[in-house]
Structure formats: structure tokens, C-alpha cells
XYZ file of C-alpha atoms in Angstrom:
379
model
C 273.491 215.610 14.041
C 274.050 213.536 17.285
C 277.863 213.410 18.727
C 278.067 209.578 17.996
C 277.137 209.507 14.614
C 280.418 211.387 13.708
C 282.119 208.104 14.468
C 279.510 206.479 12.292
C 280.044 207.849 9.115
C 283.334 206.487 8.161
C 281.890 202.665 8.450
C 278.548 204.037 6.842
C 280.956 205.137 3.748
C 282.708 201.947 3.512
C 279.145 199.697 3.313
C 277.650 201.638 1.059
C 280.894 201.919 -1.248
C 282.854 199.088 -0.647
C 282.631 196.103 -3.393
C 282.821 193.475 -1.881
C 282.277 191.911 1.866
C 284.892 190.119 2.311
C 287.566 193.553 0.949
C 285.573 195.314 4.086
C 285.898 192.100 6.166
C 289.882 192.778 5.120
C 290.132 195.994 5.945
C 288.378 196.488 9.426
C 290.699 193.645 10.220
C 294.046 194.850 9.610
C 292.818 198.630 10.745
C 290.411 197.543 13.492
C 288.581 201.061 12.754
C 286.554 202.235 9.906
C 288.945 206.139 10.347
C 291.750 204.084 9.812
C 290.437 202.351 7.062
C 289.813 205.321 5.131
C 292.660 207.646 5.947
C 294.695 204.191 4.920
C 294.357 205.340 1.089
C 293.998 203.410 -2.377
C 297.152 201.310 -2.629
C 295.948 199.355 0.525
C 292.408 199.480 -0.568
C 293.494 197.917 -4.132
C 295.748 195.251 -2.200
C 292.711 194.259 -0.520
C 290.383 193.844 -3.607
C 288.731 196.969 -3.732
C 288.180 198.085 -6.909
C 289.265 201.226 -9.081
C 285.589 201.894 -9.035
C 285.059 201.332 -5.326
C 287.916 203.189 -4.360
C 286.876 206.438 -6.252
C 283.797 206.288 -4.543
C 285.649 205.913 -1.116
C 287.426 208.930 -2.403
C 284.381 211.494 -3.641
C 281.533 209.568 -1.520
C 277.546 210.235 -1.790
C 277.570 213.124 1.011
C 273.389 213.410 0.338
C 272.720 209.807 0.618
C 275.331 209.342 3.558
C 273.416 212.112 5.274
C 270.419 210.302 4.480
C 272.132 207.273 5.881
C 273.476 209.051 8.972
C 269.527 210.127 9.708
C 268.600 206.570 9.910
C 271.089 205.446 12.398
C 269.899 208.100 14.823
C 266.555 206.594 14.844
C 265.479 205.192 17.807
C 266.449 200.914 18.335
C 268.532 201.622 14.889
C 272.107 200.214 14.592
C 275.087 199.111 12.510
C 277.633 196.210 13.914
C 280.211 195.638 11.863
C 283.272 192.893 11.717
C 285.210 194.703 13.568
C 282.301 195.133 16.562
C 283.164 192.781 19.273
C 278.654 192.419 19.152
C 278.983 190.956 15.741
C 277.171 187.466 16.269
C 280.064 184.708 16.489
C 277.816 182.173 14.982
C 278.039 183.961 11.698
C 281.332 185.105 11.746
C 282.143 181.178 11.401
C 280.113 180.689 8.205
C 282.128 180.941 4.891
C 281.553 184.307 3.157
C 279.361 186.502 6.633
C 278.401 189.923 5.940
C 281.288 192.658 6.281
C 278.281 194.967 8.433
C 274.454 194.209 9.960
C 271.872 197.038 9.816
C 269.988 195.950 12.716
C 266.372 197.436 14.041
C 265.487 196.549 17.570
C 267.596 194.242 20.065
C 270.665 193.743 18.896
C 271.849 191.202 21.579
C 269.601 188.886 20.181
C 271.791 188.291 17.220
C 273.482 186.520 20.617
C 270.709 184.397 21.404
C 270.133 180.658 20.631
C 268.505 180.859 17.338
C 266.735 178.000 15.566
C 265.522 178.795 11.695
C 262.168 177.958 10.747
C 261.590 178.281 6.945
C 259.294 176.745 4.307
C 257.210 177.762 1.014
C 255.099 181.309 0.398
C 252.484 179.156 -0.425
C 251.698 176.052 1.799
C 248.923 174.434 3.118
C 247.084 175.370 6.135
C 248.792 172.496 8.328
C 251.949 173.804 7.150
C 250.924 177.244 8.650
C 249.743 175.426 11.922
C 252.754 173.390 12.064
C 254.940 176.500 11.898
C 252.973 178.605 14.094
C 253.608 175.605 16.794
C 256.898 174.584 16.503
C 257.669 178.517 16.891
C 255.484 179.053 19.960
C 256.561 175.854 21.562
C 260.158 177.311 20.971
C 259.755 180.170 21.953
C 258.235 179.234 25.277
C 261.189 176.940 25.756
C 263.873 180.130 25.665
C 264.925 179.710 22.171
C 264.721 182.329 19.324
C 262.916 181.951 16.195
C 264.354 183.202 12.709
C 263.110 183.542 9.208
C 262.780 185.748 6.343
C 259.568 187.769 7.123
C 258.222 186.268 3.278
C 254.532 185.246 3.010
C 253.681 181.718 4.185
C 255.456 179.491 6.518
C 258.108 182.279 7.756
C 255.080 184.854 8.148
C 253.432 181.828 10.626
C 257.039 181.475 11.971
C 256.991 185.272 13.381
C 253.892 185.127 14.749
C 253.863 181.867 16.776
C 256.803 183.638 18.432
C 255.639 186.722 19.340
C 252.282 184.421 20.241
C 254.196 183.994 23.325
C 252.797 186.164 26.391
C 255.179 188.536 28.404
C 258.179 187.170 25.786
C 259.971 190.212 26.850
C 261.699 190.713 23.690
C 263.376 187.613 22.695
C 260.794 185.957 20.596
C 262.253 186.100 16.455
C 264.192 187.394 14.747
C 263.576 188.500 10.899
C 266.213 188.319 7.873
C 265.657 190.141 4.975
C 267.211 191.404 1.518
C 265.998 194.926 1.708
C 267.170 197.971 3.206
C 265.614 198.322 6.897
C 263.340 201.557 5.572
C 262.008 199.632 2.701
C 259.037 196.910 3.260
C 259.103 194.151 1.368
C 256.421 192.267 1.377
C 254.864 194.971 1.679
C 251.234 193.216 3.332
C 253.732 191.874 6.990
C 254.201 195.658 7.097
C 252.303 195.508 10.162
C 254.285 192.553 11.724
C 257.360 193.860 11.148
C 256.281 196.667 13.389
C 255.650 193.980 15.922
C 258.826 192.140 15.509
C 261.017 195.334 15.846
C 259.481 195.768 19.002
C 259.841 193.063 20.462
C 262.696 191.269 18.388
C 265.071 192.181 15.516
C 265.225 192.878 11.911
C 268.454 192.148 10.381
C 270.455 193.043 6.743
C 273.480 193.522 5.141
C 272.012 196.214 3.106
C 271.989 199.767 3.593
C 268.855 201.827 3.704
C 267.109 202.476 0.515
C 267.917 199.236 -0.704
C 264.829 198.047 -2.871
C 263.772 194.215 -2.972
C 266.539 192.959 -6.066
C 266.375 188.994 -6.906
C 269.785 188.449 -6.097
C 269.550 189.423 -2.369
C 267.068 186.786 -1.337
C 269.432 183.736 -1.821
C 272.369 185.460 -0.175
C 269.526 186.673 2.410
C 269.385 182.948 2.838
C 272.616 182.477 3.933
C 272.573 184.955 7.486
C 268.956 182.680 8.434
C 271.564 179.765 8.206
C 274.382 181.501 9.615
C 272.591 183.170 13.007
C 271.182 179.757 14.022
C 271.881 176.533 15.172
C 269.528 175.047 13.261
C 267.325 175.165 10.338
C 263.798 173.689 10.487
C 262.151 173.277 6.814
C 258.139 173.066 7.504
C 257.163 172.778 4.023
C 258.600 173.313 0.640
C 258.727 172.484 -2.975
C 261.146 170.605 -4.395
C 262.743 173.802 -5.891
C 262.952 176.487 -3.292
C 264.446 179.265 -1.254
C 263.803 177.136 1.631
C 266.325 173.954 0.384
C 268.474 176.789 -0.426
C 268.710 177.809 3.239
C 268.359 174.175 4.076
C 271.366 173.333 1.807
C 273.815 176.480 3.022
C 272.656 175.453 7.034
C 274.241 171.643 6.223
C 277.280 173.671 4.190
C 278.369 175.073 7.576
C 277.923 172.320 9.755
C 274.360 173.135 11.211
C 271.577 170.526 11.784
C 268.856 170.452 8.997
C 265.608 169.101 10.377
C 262.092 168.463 8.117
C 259.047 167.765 8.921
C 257.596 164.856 6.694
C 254.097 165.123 4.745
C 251.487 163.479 2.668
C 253.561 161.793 -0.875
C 250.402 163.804 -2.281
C 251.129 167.321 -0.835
C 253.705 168.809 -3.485
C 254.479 171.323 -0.510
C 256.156 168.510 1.056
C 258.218 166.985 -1.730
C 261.018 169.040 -0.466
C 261.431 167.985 2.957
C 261.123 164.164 1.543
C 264.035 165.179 -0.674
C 265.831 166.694 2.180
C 265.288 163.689 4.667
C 266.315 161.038 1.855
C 269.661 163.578 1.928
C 269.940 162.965 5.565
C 267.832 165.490 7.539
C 266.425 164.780 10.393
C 262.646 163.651 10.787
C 260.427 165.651 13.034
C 257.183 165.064 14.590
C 257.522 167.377 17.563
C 259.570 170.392 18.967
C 261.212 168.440 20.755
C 263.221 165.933 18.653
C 264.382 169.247 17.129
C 265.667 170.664 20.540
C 266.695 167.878 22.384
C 269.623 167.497 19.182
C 270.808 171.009 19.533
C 271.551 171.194 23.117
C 275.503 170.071 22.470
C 275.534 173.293 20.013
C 273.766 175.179 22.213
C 276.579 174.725 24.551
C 278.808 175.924 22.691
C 277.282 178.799 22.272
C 276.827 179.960 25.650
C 280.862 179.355 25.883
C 280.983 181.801 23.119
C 278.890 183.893 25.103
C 280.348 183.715 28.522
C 283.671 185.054 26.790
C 281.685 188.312 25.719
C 280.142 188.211 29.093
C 283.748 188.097 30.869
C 282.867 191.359 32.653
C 279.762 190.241 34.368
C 281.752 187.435 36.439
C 284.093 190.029 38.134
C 281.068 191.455 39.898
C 279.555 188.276 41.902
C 280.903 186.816 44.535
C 281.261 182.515 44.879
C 278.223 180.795 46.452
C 277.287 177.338 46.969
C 275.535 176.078 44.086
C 275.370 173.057 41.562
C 279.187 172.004 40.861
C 278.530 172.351 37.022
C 277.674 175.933 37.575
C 280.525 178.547 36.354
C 280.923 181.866 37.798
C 278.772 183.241 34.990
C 275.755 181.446 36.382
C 275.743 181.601 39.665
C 274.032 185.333 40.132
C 271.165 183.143 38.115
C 271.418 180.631 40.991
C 271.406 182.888 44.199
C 268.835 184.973 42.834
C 266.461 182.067 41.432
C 264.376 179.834 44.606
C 262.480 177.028 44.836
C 259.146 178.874 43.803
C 258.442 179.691 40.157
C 259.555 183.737 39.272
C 259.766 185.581 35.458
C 262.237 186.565 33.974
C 261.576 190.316 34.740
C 262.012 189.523 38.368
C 265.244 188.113 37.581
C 266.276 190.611 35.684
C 266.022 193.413 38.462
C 267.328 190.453 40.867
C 270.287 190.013 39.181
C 270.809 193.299 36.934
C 271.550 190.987 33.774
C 269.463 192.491 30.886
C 266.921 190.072 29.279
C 268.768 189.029 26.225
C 271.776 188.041 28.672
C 269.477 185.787 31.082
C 267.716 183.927 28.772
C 270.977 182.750 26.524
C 272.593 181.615 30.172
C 268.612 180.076 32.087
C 268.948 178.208 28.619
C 272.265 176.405 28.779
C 271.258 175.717 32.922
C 268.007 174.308 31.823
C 269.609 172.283 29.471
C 272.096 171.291 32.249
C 269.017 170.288 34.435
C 269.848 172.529 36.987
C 266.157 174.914 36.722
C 262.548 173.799 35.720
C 261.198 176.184 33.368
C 257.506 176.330 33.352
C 255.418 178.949 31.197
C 258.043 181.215 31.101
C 258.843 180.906 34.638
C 262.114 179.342 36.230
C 262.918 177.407 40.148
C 265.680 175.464 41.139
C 265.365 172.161 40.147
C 267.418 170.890 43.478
């Protein structure tokens, strides 16, 4: 067994035998470390809602299965973040009930990134697939990160208009889903999943071995609403998963945006419903993105503060006056001729996830041109 995993196992014991999130959420909290947590014993584990059942658990755990669970963190691109984890994405730790831990499979620091949810029905039409497939690749090109629930239908179209992108470097979608990470479900985007770890992220709150239960695909719903800034509904019945996420997106504050249909297409009854309610009408990617740039904003605050470390090691040059210190290595190293984001990267040492959240919030500024994936000074 690797060295770090040791340090591992105490958090991996407290997901899989906690009760509840939010006693986890709690605990890391007051202990700041999973050890701590454990070696703090049952009368504090009661006083934060634990219960007698979860607490003997705590006390004899599943050794095989946390073996078993210890063997899938050491996989490679495999991780846990947990509350306590200063990587644990700050959009989500504002919603009302987040997940106490993330199983995560592939780039974690896009859990960082600008995210905009595109959802919709299993079953829709095939302009509902094209409009998906679109709207994703158009946002996608634009620096923006596309997340769904890696279903059939409109979030299967979602993925893969992303990752349609060329030379998207790894920041293309990101996939929620109520399943342990080892367990494919559906079992036919086995093959995009691949894809999507490789060049994205899969996300749950559930350990390994977790099979496909009903109850985890509305509370699935509620991280796709939580990660992004907004929730795009492409087609959906009037009952659905999709006005589910719709509904918990306007819960916390985030835009809900639907794209209107034929009064004949049932598919589309839903985001008539949802527009009546006071979405907002869509007829392009960019009445969708030119409302979340305030959010956006805010953030790229959130992430300069995680980023503090990265302004200590640039020196002040003359750029834009809007520019802070956190963007002006993007500046100096960027010219008036169009270069990729791979040249940046080994211009400025930032890693990809970390450039594209900041060439976002400067594009949005109007301070670069971003052209097919490439970026220039726009002065």
C-alpha cells in the first residue's frame, strides 16, 4: 500500500460509515482532520448526529471493503476531497445540504472551473440532441465547462459536444453521477466515460461499489446545480429529473435558462413550464453567457483567494489597470499574435485548469480576443 493512502483511510472510514453528510460536514469542521475525527470518540460523534448505528461502525469498520476502497484511491487520476480540503469546489460548499466528500476521477481542479449545466430528457428529439451538442461545443470553445449527468439523451449530447472541441486540453465537461466511480451506469456511455475521465472529470458522493439506487439520482441532481453557475434545460417533460435540477439551480440562487420548442413537442412542455416560472429564453449560446459573466466574476475572486500563492511569484508590469496581480503573468506572457493555451501554459507555468478559469474572467473583462481556442491582447 502507497505511503499516502495511510492518511486516507481515516476519511475513507468516515464516508463509507458516517450517516449523514452534514454529521461528517460537522465533524471535519470542528476537527479539521479525519484522525482527529475518529480518535475524538462516540460522545462527540452522537453530539453531532451520528447515530448508535453509525458510530459502531466507526468503531468495528469494514477492514475488507476499506481495503477495497483504499485500492481504488491509488489508481491512477483517482481522488477523494473532502469538506475539510481547501480543493473542495466553493460553489458547492454554498448550496444548502453539499456533499460531506467527492470521489473524483480525472482533473480535479476542474471542480474550480466556470461550469454551466446542460440537462434535458433521456429521450428527446433529434433537434434536442443537436441543440445540446451546440450549445456545449460553442461553450466549450468559449472557455467554459460543461456539466451533466452522463444519462442517455440530452446530457449524453452534452458530453460529447464538449469533448467535440479540438486540442480542449482537458477542460471540456464534467460528469455527475449517483453511482460509485467503479460502477457504470448507463452502462452503453461506458465508452464516453472513458473519454471524459481523460480529458475531464467524473464526480460522486458515493463510495466505490455503489450500485445505481433510485434515490441517488435526484440528490445526484443537486451537485449538477451546485458546481455551476448555471443550468441550461434543452428539453424535458413536464415531469422530470431535468426540472428537478432546474428547480434546486433557482433554490440556490443560480440562473435557469430554457430553450423554447414546438407547443406540439411534449419534450418541450417543460421548458415552457419553466419559462412561464421565469427562466430565461434562449435562442443562442450567447444570451446564456453574456448573463453569467457577473457570476462568473465572482468566481474567479473565489479563485484568486485559492490562487494567493501564485501572485507572490510575478513581479508588477504595465498592463490594463483592471488587471490584478493574479493576471498579469497572463498579460506579459500573452502578445498581439494569436497563441494556445499550451504555449501559455509553459510561458507562464500556470497549469491548464488555472489559465483558463483566469483568460475567462480577462476575456470577459475585454482585455484578450479569444479565437478558436487561441488568445492576443486585445489592446
Amino acid at each position: 500500500m502507497k505511503k499516502h493512502l495511510a492518511a486516507t483511510s481515516s476519511l475513507l472510514t468516515l464516508i463509507r460509515h458516517a450517516s449523514s453528510a452534514s454529521s461528517l460536514r460537522s465533524l471535519l469542521e470542528k476537527f479539521n482532520c479525519p484522525d482527529l475525527v475518529l480518535q475524538a470518540g462516540i460522545k462527540e460523534w452522537r453530539s453531532a448526529g451520528l447515530t448508535d448505528k453509525a458510530c459502531a461502525h466507526l468503531l468495528s469498520p469494514d477492514l475488507v471493503r476499506l481495503e477495497q476502497d483504499l485500492e481504488w484511491c491509488d489508481e491512477p487520476d483517482h481522488h477523494v476531497i473532502a469538506w475539510h480540503d481547501a480543493d473542495y469546489p466553493e460553489l458547492l460548499r454554498q448550496t444548502e445540504n453539499p456533499p460531506a466528500a467527492l470521489f473524483v476521477v480525472g482533473n480535479i481542479d476542474l471542480l474550480w472551473h466556470p461550469q454551466i449545466a446542460i440537462v434535458g430528457s433521456r429521450h428527446p428529439t433529434p433537434g434536442g440532441r443537436e441543440n445540446a451538442k451546440h450549445f456545449a461545443r460553442t461553450f466549450a470553445e468559449s472557455g467554459w465547462c460543461v456539466t451533466s449527468g452522463l444519462a442517455e439523451g440530452i446530457d449524453t449530447s452534452a458530453h460529447g459536444g464538449a469533448l467535440s472541441v479540438p486540442d480542449n486540453s482537458g477542460r471540456a465537461t464534467v460528469a455527475v453521477v449517483a453511482t460509485g466511480l467503479d460502477v457504470m451506469y448507463p452502462a452503453q456511455n461506458r465508452g464516453l466515460a472513458e473519454i471524459i475521465a481523460r480529458h475531464g472529470a467524473i464526480i460522486s458522493e458515493h463510495p466505490p461499489g455503489t450500485p445505481p439506487l433510485k434515490e441517488h439520482f435526484p440528490s445526484r441532481n443537486r451537485i449538477i446545480a451546485g458546481l455551476s453557475l448555471g443550468c441550461l434545460v434543452v428539453e424535458a417533460a413536464e415531469r422530470s429529473g431535468a426540472l428537478i435540477t432546474a428547480r434546486l439551480a433557482a433554490e440556490i440562487g443560480r440562473e435557469v435558462f430554457a430553450i423554447p420548442g414546438s407547443i406540439h413537442n411534449p419534450m418541450t412542455r417543460g421548458c415552457h413550464k419553466l419559462i412561464r416560472q421565469g427562466a430565461i429564453l434562449v435562442e443562442n449560446p450567447a444570451d446564456l453567457t453574456d448573463s453569467l459573466r457577473p457570476v462568473a466574476d465572482q468566481l474567479a475572486k473565489a479563485l484568486r483567494g485559492r490562487l494567493q500563492a501564485i501572485e507572490s511569484r510575478h513581479h508588477h508590469i504595465s498592463s490594463p489597470r483592471q488587471l490584478t496581480l493574479l493576471h498579469e503573468p497572463i498579460w506579459e506572457a500573452l502578445g498581439h499574435d494569436f497563441v494556445c493555451l499550451d504555449q501559455l501554459a509553459e510561458r507562464t507555468g500556470l497549469t491548464t485548469p488555472e489559465l483558463s478559469s483566469m483568460l475567462l474572467v480577462m476575456e470577459l473583462e475585454g482585455n484578450i480576443t479569444v479565437t478558436d481556442g487561441r488568445y492576443a491582447r486585445n489592446t
